Amino acid sequence: MKKQTLFPMNHVVGFVLSIVLTVAAVLVVYETTFAASIKMGIIGILAIFQALVQLIMFMHVTEGKSGGVNIINIAFSVFVAGVIVAGSIWVLTTGHAAH
């Protein structure tokens, strides 16, 4: 039987990683002289990493019998969301340019 602990180690690691990624995003904004678009790109990449940390460390999507299926479902939903957003932007910009 597996011993239950009050604070599982993966929760502590996930919490520390979340804090580090948040502080890194704040430091990029306040302590660098990058252009705004570069700052937004870095913050976006840090946000993706933080979402992955939340999914893996706190929501345990890779655990259990259907862990691989959960990852595939999440990847597919991210793909569908990206297609919807990119398609909407494409339709709105090309439609506006035609008029």
Coordinates of C-alpha atoms in Angstrom, one line a residue:
M1 CA 0.0 0.0 0.0
K2 CA 1.3 3.4 -1.0
K3 CA 2.0 5.8 1.9
Q4 CA -0.1 9.0 1.8
T5 CA 1.7 12.2 2.6
L6 CA 0.2 15.6 3.5
F7 CA 2.0 17.4 0.7
P8 CA 2.8 15.2 -2.3
M9 CA 6.2 16.2 -3.8
N10 CA 4.8 16.8 -7.3
H11 CA 2.5 19.5 -5.8
V12 CA 5.4 21.3 -4.2
V13 CA 7.5 21.0 -7.4
G14 CA 4.5 22.3 -9.5
F15 CA 3.9 25.2 -7.1
V16 CA 7.6 26.2 -7.2
L17 CA 7.7 26.0 -11.0
S18 CA 4.5 28.1 -11.3
I19 CA 6.0 30.8 -9.1
V20 CA 9.3 30.7 -11.1
L21 CA 7.5 31.0 -14.4
T22 CA 5.3 33.9 -13.1
V23 CA 8.3 35.8 -11.7
A24 CA 10.2 35.2 -15.0
A25 CA 7.3 36.7 -16.9
V26 CA 7.2 39.7 -14.6
L27 CA 11.0 40.2 -14.9
V28 CA 10.8 40.0 -18.7
V29 CA 8.3 42.9 -18.7
Y30 CA 9.9 45.1 -16.1
E31 CA 13.6 44.4 -16.4
T32 CA 14.3 44.0 -20.2
T33 CA 14.4 46.5 -23.0
F34 CA 12.9 44.1 -25.6
A35 CA 10.3 45.3 -28.1
A36 CA 6.7 44.8 -27.0
S37 CA 6.2 42.0 -29.6
I38 CA 9.2 40.1 -28.3
K39 CA 8.0 40.5 -24.7
M40 CA 4.6 39.2 -25.7
G41 CA 6.1 36.2 -27.4
I42 CA 8.2 35.3 -24.4
I43 CA 5.2 35.7 -22.1
G44 CA 3.2 33.5 -24.4
I45 CA 5.8 30.8 -24.3
L46 CA 6.1 31.0 -20.5
A47 CA 2.3 30.8 -20.3
I48 CA 2.3 27.6 -22.4
F49 CA 4.9 26.1 -20.1
Q50 CA 2.9 27.1 -17.0
A51 CA -0.3 25.6 -18.5
L52 CA 1.7 22.3 -19.0
V53 CA 2.9 22.4 -15.4
Q54 CA -0.6 22.9 -14.2
L55 CA -2.0 20.0 -16.3
I56 CA 0.8 17.6 -15.4
M57 CA 1.5 18.4 -11.8
F58 CA -1.9 19.4 -10.4
M59 CA -4.5 17.8 -12.8
H60 CA -2.5 14.6 -13.2
V61 CA -3.5 14.2 -16.9
T62 CA -0.7 11.7 -17.6
E63 CA -1.6 9.4 -14.7
G64 CA -3.9 6.4 -14.8
K65 CA -4.9 4.1 -17.6
S66 CA -6.1 6.8 -20.0
G67 CA -3.1 9.2 -19.5
G68 CA -2.0 9.0 -23.2
V69 CA -5.6 9.4 -24.4
N70 CA -5.9 12.6 -22.2
I71 CA -2.8 14.1 -23.8
I72 CA -4.1 13.3 -27.3
N73 CA -7.5 14.9 -26.4
I74 CA -5.8 18.0 -25.1
A75 CA -3.5 18.3 -28.2
F76 CA -6.5 17.9 -30.5
S77 CA -8.6 20.5 -28.6
V78 CA -5.6 23.0 -28.7
F79 CA -5.4 22.3 -32.5
V80 CA -9.1 23.0 -32.9
A81 CA -9.0 26.1 -30.9
G82 CA -6.0 27.4 -32.9
V83 CA -7.8 26.7 -36.2
I84 CA -10.9 28.5 -35.0
V85 CA -8.9 31.5 -33.8
A86 CA -6.6 31.7 -36.9
G87 CA -9.5 31.1 -39.2
S88 CA -11.6 33.8 -37.6
I89 CA -8.7 36.3 -37.8
W90 CA -8.1 35.3 -41.5
V91 CA -11.8 35.7 -42.4
L92 CA -12.2 39.0 -40.6
T93 CA -9.0 40.5 -42.1
T94 CA -9.6 39.4 -45.7
G95 CA -13.3 40.3 -45.5
H96 CA -12.4 43.7 -44.3
A97 CA -9.8 44.2 -46.9
A98 CA -12.2 43.3 -49.7
H99 CA -14.6 46.1 -48.8

